[in-house]
Coordinates of C-alpha atoms in Angstrom, one line a residue:
Chain S
M1 CA 0.2 -0.2 -0.9
N2 CA 1.0 3.5 -0.3
S3 CA 2.6 4.9 2.2
A4 CA 1.2 8.5 1.3
N5 CA -1.8 7.7 2.6
Y6 CA -0.8 7.5 6.2
L7 CA 0.9 10.5 5.8
Y8 CA -2.5 11.8 4.7
L9 CA -4.5 9.8 7.3
S10 CA -1.6 11.4 9.9
A11 CA -2.5 14.9 8.8
L12 CA -5.9 14.2 9.1
L13 CA -5.8 13.1 12.7
F14 CA -3.9 16.4 13.4
T15 CA -6.6 19.1 12.2
L16 CA -9.7 16.7 14.5
G17 CA -7.3 17.0 17.1
A18 CA -6.2 21.1 16.7
V19 CA -9.8 21.9 15.4
G20 CA -10.9 19.7 19.2
V21 CA -8.4 22.2 21.2
V22 CA -10.3 24.8 19.7
V23 CA -13.6 24.4 19.8
R24 CA -14.4 22.2 23.0
R25 CA -14.9 23.3 26.3
N26 CA -13.8 20.7 29.2
A27 CA -10.6 20.9 30.3
I28 CA -10.2 16.8 29.5
V29 CA -11.4 16.8 26.1
V30 CA -8.8 20.0 24.8
F31 CA -6.5 17.9 26.4
M32 CA -7.0 14.7 24.9
C33 CA -7.1 16.2 21.4
I34 CA -3.9 17.6 21.7
E35 CA -2.2 14.0 22.8
L36 CA -4.5 12.6 19.7
M37 CA -2.4 15.6 18.0
L38 CA 0.8 14.3 19.5
N39 CA -0.1 10.3 18.2
A40 CA -0.5 12.0 14.9
A41 CA 2.7 13.1 14.5
N42 CA 4.4 9.9 15.7
L43 CA 2.5 8.1 13.1
S44 CA 4.3 10.7 10.5
F45 CA 7.4 9.9 12.1
V46 CA 7.3 6.0 11.3
T47 CA 5.6 6.6 8.1
F48 CA 8.9 8.6 7.0
S49 CA 10.8 6.3 8.6
R50 CA 9.3 3.5 6.8
I51 CA 9.1 6.1 3.7
N52 CA 13.1 6.9 4.7
G53 CA 14.2 3.2 5.6
N54 CA 15.9 4.2 8.5
L55 CA 14.8 3.3 12.5
D56 CA 15.4 7.1 13.4
G57 CA 11.6 7.9 13.7
Q58 CA 10.3 4.7 15.0
V59 CA 12.8 5.7 17.5
V60 CA 11.3 9.2 18.0
A61 CA 7.7 7.3 18.9
F62 CA 8.9 6.1 21.8
F63 CA 10.7 9.5 23.2
T64 CA 7.2 11.0 22.5
M65 CA 5.1 8.3 24.2
V66 CA 7.3 8.8 27.3
V67 CA 6.8 12.2 27.3
A68 CA 3.0 11.9 26.5
A69 CA 3.0 9.6 29.0
C70 CA 4.2 12.1 31.5
E71 CA 1.9 15.7 29.8
V72 CA -0.3 12.9 31.5
V73 CA 0.4 13.3 34.8
I74 CA 0.8 16.9 35.2
G75 CA -2.2 17.6 33.0
L76 CA -3.9 16.2 35.2
A77 CA -2.6 17.2 38.5
I78 CA -3.6 20.7 37.4
I79 CA -7.5 19.8 35.9
V80 CA -7.9 18.1 38.8
T81 CA -6.6 20.2 41.1
I82 CA -9.2 23.2 39.2
Y83 CA -11.7 20.9 39.1
R84 CA -11.7 20.6 43.9
S85 CA -11.1 24.2 43.4
R86 CA -14.3 25.2 41.8
R87 CA -16.6 21.8 40.5
S88 CA -15.7 22.3 36.6
A89 CA -13.2 21.4 34.3
S90 CA -14.6 24.2 32.0
V91 CA -11.9 25.7 30.0
D92 CA -15.0 28.8 29.4
D93 CA -15.3 28.9 33.5
A94 CA -11.4 29.8 34.1
S95 CA -11.8 33.5 33.2
L96 CA -11.2 35.6 35.8
L97 CA -7.4 36.3 34.5
K98 CA -9.7 38.4 31.5
R99 CA -9.6 41.6 31.5
Chain F
M1 CA 27.2 -7.3 14.1
T2 CA 29.5 -5.8 17.0
F3 CA 27.7 -3.6 19.5
T4 CA 29.9 -0.7 20.5
A5 CA 29.5 1.1 23.4
P6 CA 28.6 5.2 23.1
V7 CA 31.2 7.9 24.2
L8 CA 29.3 10.6 26.5
S9 CA 31.8 12.8 27.4
Y10 CA 30.9 12.7 31.1
Q11 CA 33.2 15.6 31.2
L12 CA 31.6 17.9 28.9
L13 CA 27.6 17.2 30.0
S14 CA 28.4 17.6 33.8
P15 CA 27.1 21.0 34.8
I16 CA 23.4 19.2 33.0
L17 CA 24.6 16.1 35.0
I18 CA 25.4 17.8 38.4
V19 CA 21.8 19.6 38.1
L20 CA 20.2 17.0 37.3
G21 CA 21.7 15.2 40.4
G22 CA 20.9 17.7 42.5
A23 CA 16.9 17.8 41.0
L24 CA 16.7 14.6 42.5
I25 CA 18.1 14.8 46.0
G26 CA 16.1 17.3 46.4
V27 CA 13.1 15.2 45.8
L28 CA 14.4 13.1 48.0
V29 CA 14.8 15.4 50.2
E30 CA 11.6 16.3 50.4
A31 CA 11.0 12.9 51.7
F32 CA 13.7 12.7 54.2
V33 CA 14.3 15.2 55.7
S34 CA 12.1 16.7 59.0
R35 CA 9.6 20.0 58.1
K36 CA 11.2 22.5 59.8
L37 CA 15.1 21.4 58.1
R38 CA 13.1 20.8 54.8
P39 CA 13.4 25.6 53.6
I40 CA 17.2 26.0 54.6
A41 CA 17.8 22.4 53.4
Q42 CA 16.1 22.5 50.1
L43 CA 17.8 26.4 49.6
S44 CA 21.6 25.3 50.5
L45 CA 21.0 22.7 47.7
T46 CA 19.7 24.4 44.8
I47 CA 21.9 26.9 45.1
G48 CA 24.9 25.0 46.3
T49 CA 23.5 23.2 42.6
L50 CA 23.5 26.0 40.8
L51 CA 27.1 27.1 41.7
L52 CA 28.7 23.5 40.8
A53 CA 27.2 24.4 37.7
L54 CA 28.6 27.1 37.1
F55 CA 32.2 26.8 38.2
Q56 CA 31.9 23.4 35.4
V57 CA 30.7 24.8 32.9
F58 CA 34.2 27.8 33.5
T59 CA 36.0 25.4 33.5
I60 CA 35.2 23.4 30.0
R61 CA 34.4 26.6 28.7
N62 CA 38.1 25.7 26.8
S63 CA 37.3 22.6 25.3
Q64 CA 34.9 24.6 22.7
S65 CA 33.1 23.3 19.3
T66 CA 33.2 19.5 20.0
T67 CA 30.2 17.1 20.6
A68 CA 29.1 15.4 22.8
A69 CA 26.9 12.1 24.1
M70 CA 26.8 10.6 20.0
G71 CA 26.5 14.2 18.7
S72 CA 23.3 14.3 21.1
V73 CA 24.6 17.8 22.0
V74 CA 26.9 20.0 20.8
I75 CA 29.6 21.7 23.8
D76 CA 30.5 25.3 21.2
G77 CA 31.4 29.2 21.6
P78 CA 27.6 30.0 21.8
A79 CA 26.4 26.4 24.6
V80 CA 28.4 27.7 26.8
L81 CA 27.3 31.6 27.1
M82 CA 23.8 30.5 27.4
Q83 CA 24.3 27.1 29.7
A84 CA 26.1 30.1 31.4
S85 CA 24.0 33.0 31.4
I86 CA 20.6 30.5 32.2
L87 CA 22.6 29.5 34.7
V88 CA 23.6 33.0 36.8
I89 CA 19.3 34.5 35.9
S90 CA 18.5 31.1 37.6
I91 CA 20.7 31.4 40.8
L92 CA 19.4 35.1 40.9
A93 CA 15.9 34.1 40.2
A94 CA 16.4 30.8 43.2
F95 CA 17.3 33.3 45.7
L96 CA 13.4 35.1 45.0
I97 CA 12.1 31.8 44.8
A98 CA 13.3 30.9 49.4
D99 CA 11.4 34.1 50.1
T100 CA 8.7 31.1 50.4
E101 CA 6.3 33.7 51.7
N102 CA 4.7 34.0 48.0
F103 CA 4.0 30.6 47.5
V104 CA 0.7 27.3 49.1
P105 CA 1.7 25.4 52.1
V106 CA 0.1 23.1 50.3
A107 CA -1.1 22.5 46.2
A108 CA -2.7 20.2 46.5
A109 CA -5.4 21.5 49.9
V110 CA -8.5 23.5 48.5
P111 CA -8.4 27.0 48.0
G112 CA -10.1 28.6 50.8
S113 CA -10.7 25.8 52.4
E114 CA -9.8 24.0 55.9
D115 CA -6.8 22.0 55.4
E116 CA -5.4 24.9 53.5
R117 CA -5.9 27.3 56.9
R118 CA -5.0 24.5 58.7
A119 CA -1.3 24.2 57.4
I120 CA -1.1 28.0 57.2
Q121 CA -1.1 27.9 61.1
S122 CA 1.6 25.4 61.3
G123 CA 4.1 27.6 59.3
Q124 CA 3.9 24.9 56.1
T125 CA 6.4 26.1 53.7
L126 CA 6.4 24.7 50.2
T127 CA 9.8 23.0 49.5
E128 CA 8.5 21.0 46.0
V129 CA 9.3 23.8 44.3
F130 CA 13.5 24.5 43.8
P131 CA 13.7 20.6 42.7
L132 CA 10.8 21.2 40.2
T133 CA 13.0 24.3 39.6
L134 CA 16.7 21.9 38.7
F135 CA 14.0 19.9 36.5
A136 CA 13.8 23.4 35.0
V137 CA 17.1 24.6 34.5
S138 CA 18.5 21.3 33.8
G139 CA 16.1 21.2 30.8
M140 CA 17.1 25.2 29.9
M141 CA 20.3 23.6 29.7
I142 CA 20.1 21.1 26.9
F143 CA 17.8 23.2 25.1
P144 CA 20.2 25.2 23.4
I145 CA 23.0 22.7 23.2
A146 CA 21.1 19.9 21.2
T147 CA 21.7 18.9 17.7
D148 CA 19.1 16.4 16.7
L149 CA 15.3 16.6 17.1
I150 CA 14.8 13.9 19.3
T151 CA 17.1 16.3 22.4
L152 CA 15.4 18.7 21.4
F153 CA 12.6 17.5 22.0
V154 CA 12.6 16.4 25.7
A155 CA 14.7 19.4 25.9
L156 CA 11.9 21.2 25.2
E157 CA 9.4 19.5 27.6
M158 CA 12.2 19.8 30.4
L159 CA 12.3 22.6 30.9
S160 CA 8.0 23.0 29.8
L161 CA 7.1 20.1 32.3
P162 CA 7.8 22.0 35.4
L163 CA 7.2 25.5 34.9
Y164 CA 2.9 24.7 34.1
L165 CA 3.2 23.4 37.8
M166 CA 5.6 26.3 39.1
A167 CA 3.0 29.2 37.9
G168 CA -0.4 27.4 40.0
L169 CA 1.4 27.8 43.0
S170 CA 0.8 31.1 44.6
R171 CA -0.5 31.3 48.0
R172 CA -3.0 35.0 47.3
R173 CA -5.5 35.1 44.1
R174 CA -5.0 31.2 44.3
L175 CA -8.1 30.7 41.3
L176 CA -6.1 33.0 39.3
S177 CA -2.9 31.0 39.6
Q178 CA -4.5 28.5 39.1
E179 CA -6.0 29.1 35.7
S180 CA -3.2 30.6 35.1
A181 CA -1.7 26.8 35.2
L182 CA -4.1 25.4 33.2
K183 CA -3.8 28.3 30.7
Y184 CA -0.1 27.8 30.8
F185 CA -0.4 23.5 30.6
L186 CA -3.1 23.7 27.4
L187 CA -1.4 25.8 25.5
G188 CA 2.0 24.7 26.3
A189 CA 0.5 21.3 24.9
F190 CA -0.7 22.3 22.1
S191 CA 2.3 24.1 21.1
S192 CA 4.3 21.4 21.3
A193 CA 2.1 19.0 19.6
F194 CA 2.6 21.3 16.4
F195 CA 6.6 21.1 17.3
L196 CA 6.7 17.9 16.9
F197 CA 4.5 17.7 13.5
G198 CA 6.7 19.5 12.5
A199 CA 10.3 17.6 13.8
A200 CA 8.4 14.6 11.8
Y201 CA 8.4 16.9 8.3
L202 CA 11.6 17.3 8.9
Y203 CA 12.9 14.4 9.6
G204 CA 10.8 13.2 6.6
Y205 CA 12.4 15.2 4.0
S206 CA 15.5 14.5 5.5
G207 CA 15.9 11.1 6.6
S208 CA 17.8 12.2 9.6
V209 CA 17.0 13.9 12.7
S210 CA 20.4 15.5 13.4
F211 CA 20.8 19.4 12.3
E212 CA 23.1 18.0 10.6
G213 CA 21.6 15.8 8.7
I214 CA 19.1 18.4 7.7
R215 CA 21.3 21.0 6.8
I216 CA 23.2 18.6 4.4
A217 CA 19.8 18.1 3.1
I218 CA 18.7 21.3 2.6
A219 CA 21.5 22.4 1.4
G220 CA 21.4 19.1 -1.9
G221 CA 17.9 20.2 -2.7
S222 CA 16.8 17.6 -3.6
G223 CA 13.8 16.8 -1.7
N224 CA 10.8 17.9 -1.4
D225 CA 9.9 21.6 -0.5
I226 CA 6.7 21.7 0.6
I227 CA 7.9 18.9 3.3
L228 CA 10.4 21.0 3.9
L229 CA 8.1 23.7 4.7
I230 CA 5.3 22.5 6.6
G231 CA 8.6 20.6 8.7
I232 CA 10.6 24.5 10.0
A233 CA 6.8 26.3 10.0
F234 CA 5.5 24.1 12.2
L235 CA 8.8 23.6 14.5
S236 CA 9.1 27.4 14.0
V237 CA 5.4 27.5 15.6
G238 CA 6.2 25.2 18.5
L239 CA 9.9 27.4 19.3
L240 CA 8.2 31.1 18.9
F241 CA 5.3 30.1 21.1
K242 CA 8.1 29.6 24.1
V243 CA 9.6 33.0 23.2
G244 CA 6.0 34.8 23.4
A245 CA 5.8 36.1 19.4
V246 CA 2.4 37.0 18.8
P247 CA 0.7 35.6 17.3
F248 CA 1.6 33.1 20.0
H249 CA 2.4 35.0 22.0
A250 CA -2.2 34.7 23.6
W251 CA -0.2 32.7 27.3
S252 CA 2.3 35.2 27.8
P253 CA 0.1 38.4 29.7
D254 CA -1.7 36.1 32.1
V255 CA 0.3 33.5 33.2
Y256 CA 3.0 36.2 34.2
Q257 CA 0.1 37.6 35.8
G258 CA -1.6 34.5 37.3
A259 CA 2.0 32.8 38.0
P260 CA 3.7 34.0 41.5
T261 CA 5.8 36.7 41.1
P262 CA 9.5 35.1 41.5
V263 CA 8.6 31.7 39.6
T264 CA 7.4 34.7 37.4
A265 CA 11.1 36.5 37.5
F266 CA 12.6 33.3 36.6
M267 CA 10.1 31.9 34.1
A268 CA 9.9 35.2 31.7
A269 CA 13.6 35.3 31.9
A270 CA 15.7 31.7 32.0
T271 CA 13.2 30.3 29.4
K272 CA 14.1 33.4 26.9
V273 CA 17.0 32.5 27.0
A274 CA 16.1 28.2 26.2
A275 CA 14.5 29.0 23.3
F276 CA 16.8 32.1 21.5
G277 CA 19.0 30.0 22.0
A278 CA 17.8 26.9 20.4
M279 CA 15.6 29.4 17.8
L280 CA 19.6 31.2 17.0
R281 CA 21.1 27.6 16.7
I282 CA 18.6 25.7 14.4
F283 CA 18.2 29.2 12.0
Y284 CA 21.5 29.8 12.4
T285 CA 22.7 26.0 11.9
A286 CA 20.0 23.5 10.3
F287 CA 18.1 25.8 8.7
A288 CA 20.4 28.9 7.2
N289 CA 20.4 27.5 3.6
A290 CA 16.5 28.1 3.3
Q291 CA 16.8 31.1 4.9
W292 CA 14.3 32.6 1.7
Q293 CA 11.8 31.1 2.9
W294 CA 11.6 31.2 6.5
R295 CA 13.4 35.0 6.6
P296 CA 10.5 36.9 5.3
L297 CA 7.9 35.4 7.4
L298 CA 9.3 36.1 10.8
I299 CA 11.1 39.3 9.4
V300 CA 6.9 40.0 9.6
I301 CA 5.8 38.0 12.5
S302 CA 9.4 40.3 14.3
I303 CA 7.4 43.3 12.7
I304 CA 4.0 42.4 14.3
T305 CA 5.9 41.4 17.6
M306 CA 7.1 44.2 18.2
L307 CA 4.4 47.1 17.7
F308 CA 2.2 44.2 19.0
G309 CA 3.8 44.3 22.1
S310 CA 4.4 47.6 23.0
L311 CA 1.7 48.9 21.9
V312 CA -1.0 46.9 23.8
A313 CA 1.2 47.8 27.2
I314 CA 0.5 51.3 26.9
A315 CA -3.4 50.8 28.3
Q316 CA -2.4 48.1 31.4
R317 CA -3.4 48.7 34.7
D318 CA -1.3 45.7 36.3
V319 CA 2.5 46.1 36.8
K320 CA 2.9 42.4 35.8
R321 CA 0.8 42.5 32.9
M322 CA 2.9 45.4 31.7
L323 CA 5.9 43.6 31.9
A324 CA 4.1 40.6 30.2
Y325 CA 3.5 43.0 26.8
S326 CA 7.0 44.2 27.5
S327 CA 8.7 41.0 27.4
I328 CA 6.2 40.4 23.9
A329 CA 8.0 43.6 22.0
H330 CA 11.5 42.8 23.6
A331 CA 10.9 39.4 21.6
G332 CA 10.4 40.5 19.0
F333 CA 13.3 42.8 19.2
L334 CA 15.1 39.5 19.5
L335 CA 13.8 38.1 16.6
A336 CA 15.4 40.6 15.2
G337 CA 18.8 39.0 15.7
V338 CA 17.6 35.3 14.5
I339 CA 16.6 36.8 11.4
A340 CA 20.3 39.1 11.1
L341 CA 21.7 35.4 10.4
N342 CA 25.3 37.4 11.1
K343 CA 28.1 37.3 13.4
A344 CA 27.4 40.3 14.8
G345 CA 23.4 38.7 14.9
L346 CA 24.2 36.0 17.5
E347 CA 26.5 37.6 19.7
G348 CA 24.1 40.4 19.9
S349 CA 21.2 37.7 21.0
I350 CA 23.5 36.5 23.5
F351 CA 24.4 39.3 25.2
Y352 CA 20.9 40.3 24.8
L353 CA 19.5 37.9 26.4
F354 CA 21.9 38.2 29.5
A355 CA 21.3 41.1 30.0
Y356 CA 17.6 41.4 29.6
G357 CA 17.3 38.2 31.2
V358 CA 18.8 39.7 35.1
A359 CA 16.6 43.1 34.9
T360 CA 14.3 41.3 33.7
V361 CA 14.4 38.5 37.2
G362 CA 15.8 41.8 39.3
A363 CA 12.5 44.0 37.9
F364 CA 10.1 41.2 39.4
G365 CA 12.5 41.1 42.6
V366 CA 11.2 44.9 43.2
V367 CA 7.6 43.7 42.6
T368 CA 7.1 41.0 45.1
L369 CA 8.7 44.2 47.5
V370 CA 5.2 46.1 48.1
R371 CA 2.2 45.2 48.9
D372 CA -0.7 45.8 51.2
S373 CA -1.9 43.8 53.8
T374 CA -3.5 41.3 51.3
G375 CA -0.2 40.9 49.6
E376 CA 1.4 42.0 46.5
V377 CA -0.1 45.2 44.9
T378 CA 0.0 44.7 41.4
D379 CA -2.2 47.5 40.7
L380 CA -0.6 50.2 38.8
N381 CA -2.6 53.1 40.2
R382 CA -1.2 51.9 44.0
W383 CA 2.0 52.1 43.2
A384 CA 1.3 56.3 42.5
G385 CA 4.0 58.0 44.8
L386 CA 6.5 54.5 45.4
G387 CA 9.0 57.2 44.7
K388 CA 8.4 59.3 47.6
R389 CA 7.6 56.6 50.0
S390 CA 11.0 54.5 49.7
P391 CA 13.5 56.1 46.7
W392 CA 15.4 53.5 47.0
V393 CA 13.4 51.0 45.3
A394 CA 11.2 53.3 42.9
T395 CA 14.8 54.3 42.2
I396 CA 16.1 51.0 41.5
F397 CA 12.8 48.9 39.9
A398 CA 12.9 52.9 37.4
G399 CA 16.8 51.3 36.5
F400 CA 15.4 48.5 35.2
L401 CA 12.3 50.2 33.4
L402 CA 14.9 52.6 31.1
A403 CA 16.8 49.0 30.5
F404 CA 13.8 48.2 28.8
A405 CA 13.5 50.9 27.2
G406 CA 17.1 51.1 25.9
I407 CA 18.3 54.7 27.4
P408 CA 22.5 54.7 27.8
L409 CA 24.1 54.0 30.0
T410 CA 22.1 50.9 30.9
S411 CA 22.2 47.4 29.2
G412 CA 19.3 47.6 27.0
F413 CA 20.9 50.2 24.9
I414 CA 23.8 48.6 24.4
G415 CA 22.0 45.3 23.6
K416 CA 19.2 47.6 21.2
F417 CA 22.3 49.2 19.8
A418 CA 24.0 45.7 19.5
I419 CA 20.7 43.4 17.5
F420 CA 19.7 46.9 15.3
S421 CA 23.0 47.3 13.9
A422 CA 23.8 43.4 13.0
A423 CA 20.2 43.3 11.7
Y424 CA 20.9 46.4 9.5
E425 CA 24.0 44.5 8.0
G426 CA 22.1 41.1 7.6
G427 CA 20.0 43.8 5.4
S428 CA 16.6 44.0 7.0
K429 CA 15.9 47.1 7.7
S430 CA 12.3 48.1 7.8
I431 CA 12.7 46.0 11.1
V432 CA 15.4 48.7 12.2
I433 CA 12.5 51.2 11.7
A434 CA 10.3 49.3 13.0
G435 CA 12.0 48.1 15.9
V436 CA 13.6 51.8 16.2
L437 CA 10.2 53.3 16.5
S438 CA 8.3 50.2 18.5
S439 CA 11.0 51.5 21.1
A440 CA 9.9 55.2 21.6
I441 CA 6.7 53.4 22.0
A442 CA 8.1 51.7 24.8
A443 CA 10.1 54.0 25.8
F444 CA 6.6 55.5 26.4
F445 CA 5.0 53.5 28.7
Y446 CA 8.3 52.5 30.9
I447 CA 8.8 56.5 31.7
R448 CA 4.9 57.0 32.4
V449 CA 5.7 54.3 35.6
I450 CA 8.6 56.4 37.0
V451 CA 6.2 59.4 36.5
L452 CA 3.9 58.2 38.1
M453 CA 6.2 56.9 41.2
F454 CA 8.1 59.9 41.4
F455 CA 6.1 62.8 40.3
T456 CA 2.1 62.5 42.4
D457 CA 1.8 62.2 46.0
P458 CA 0.9 58.5 47.5
Q459 CA -2.0 57.5 48.4
E460 CA -2.5 56.4 52.7
D461 CA -4.3 52.9 50.9
G462 CA -2.4 50.9 53.2
T463 CA -0.1 50.0 50.3
S464 CA 3.8 49.7 51.5
V465 CA 6.8 48.2 50.3
V466 CA 8.1 45.4 53.1
I467 CA 11.4 45.0 54.0
P468 CA 12.9 42.6 51.9
S469 CA 15.2 39.2 53.4
I470 CA 19.0 39.3 52.6
L471 CA 17.8 37.4 49.6
T472 CA 15.7 39.2 48.0
R473 CA 17.8 42.5 49.0
A474 CA 21.1 40.8 47.2
T475 CA 18.9 39.8 44.8
V476 CA 17.5 43.4 43.6
V477 CA 20.4 45.5 43.7
I478 CA 22.4 42.2 42.3
C479 CA 20.3 42.6 39.5
F480 CA 20.9 46.8 39.6
V481 CA 24.6 46.7 39.4
V482 CA 24.9 43.8 36.8
T483 CA 21.8 46.1 34.6
I484 CA 24.6 49.1 34.6
A485 CA 28.3 47.8 35.0
L486 CA 27.0 46.5 31.9
G487 CA 25.7 49.9 30.0
V488 CA 28.2 51.9 31.0
F489 CA 31.5 49.2 30.9
P490 CA 30.0 46.8 28.0
S491 CA 33.6 45.9 26.7
P492 CA 35.0 43.0 28.9
L493 CA 31.6 40.6 28.1
L494 CA 31.1 42.2 24.8
D495 CA 34.8 41.2 24.2
S496 CA 34.0 37.5 25.9
I497 CA 31.1 37.3 23.6
K498 CA 33.2 37.9 20.3
T499 CA 36.3 35.4 21.0
L500 CA 33.5 32.9 21.4
A501 CA 29.8 33.1 19.2
I502 CA 30.8 30.8 16.7
F503 CA 28.3 27.9 16.5
I504 CA 29.9 24.5 14.9
R505 CA 27.8 23.1 12.6

């Protein structure tokens, strides 16, 4: 199968994630959309690794997974703290800093 | 197939390893040292680690222009200078962070709850912030010396993740602080996704994750240009976000305002050095041959950033927000150094980054001192007449503002002059015109604050300058002295930058 199709899929997933970040209001869903974008980038890396015929891209994918896991830890900690003090995880409610 | 052991060159990596080791020991101190001893133990550990790392950077300064860790990082002149700047700025910022009065005692306690009150009454202090600082510093030290995309991405996250947490630790106005942490985190993670996607396309274009490989592929010019452009554009989005350039600046006023002021000082100064360090390296080495593709766009972004930052800062009534917009304008000036793409641009940027970082730490240090009974006073109207009540503090703050404005005899002037002359040499006159114009606009609001402090009558509303702790005092005074010294005698530093500032490829 043509590897370019995987690139199209990855670009599609990335766009879906980016649109999700912009339109969704729940912090957890926004965060999941960001994870989708990271995984889209991973798919690109692996596809390019196949096209280029070397393994560097696959190595990057492993690093990305680890980093994404760390990001989940930090992100959920922040979101849970916000939820406990406000009883809401909506990014629209968090608007005290808007002037 | 034989397996060869990797050569890491521990000697060259030692500054980073020392900081990382200090951070790990800090985590252990958190677990094993009694609550009473923790603040002093953590503080001395942090300062000691940073000083030791600075000493190590000093000892390796002449072994420049070599790669370490199998070519993942490079230790050349700019790398040594950037690491030294980051460490000096971090030491000064760590003195401010040591004033635990600014931090919530238990970050997990719900604001306004019984838990929080009990923690405050028992005199508990938050000491986790010290290891977090060290982790962030280690990421910042790797970021500008990374020479492949994996190291670059991991360093980016290493410096960002602790900062997201630190932004949410303010003792007062906790909801604001947590909100700023959320915004910083979501937008930061969003931009690092762009960064990673760009990195994937650069890898796709060149078949290599190292800057050297990308440079050779661009010079060869045989790949698909669309893929290269997508790669450069998306990678730049991630970097421009970190430096707070328009249109990726939305997070910075909110985060600067919401985060505890010592953290703001650290983040504003040290992140800028690290992010511009990485940016300079990438654009000067990996993308230099594709300059016709990225330079026009960066010129536009730089001009918009300068003008936007200066114009919007005029309307701000909050001193931290004003400094945030001023830092956006400074990001625009620094981008001029990236665009210059010549040796003078590199030298100017390094000088400017150090001078700006030190002045920023000092300015936020002063902000921590102006308080009333509920905490820091950041409303500019209530700063009126500060010069009459506490002339020393007001004079020092005025000095930092004049440095930001780029008035002669301060470090800001030398930095701006170096950067704009380099940009002129590099052939981008439009940027010089926009830069001078926005400096003039910016001077207006800096001087307005000075007028407000010195020529307005003080109001009786309980605003006063607290007696600073010895460490805060030291930070503010050192920053002030350095700012003036670099303005009056810049030549020693400029000369050493001149001899060191050459990127190896």
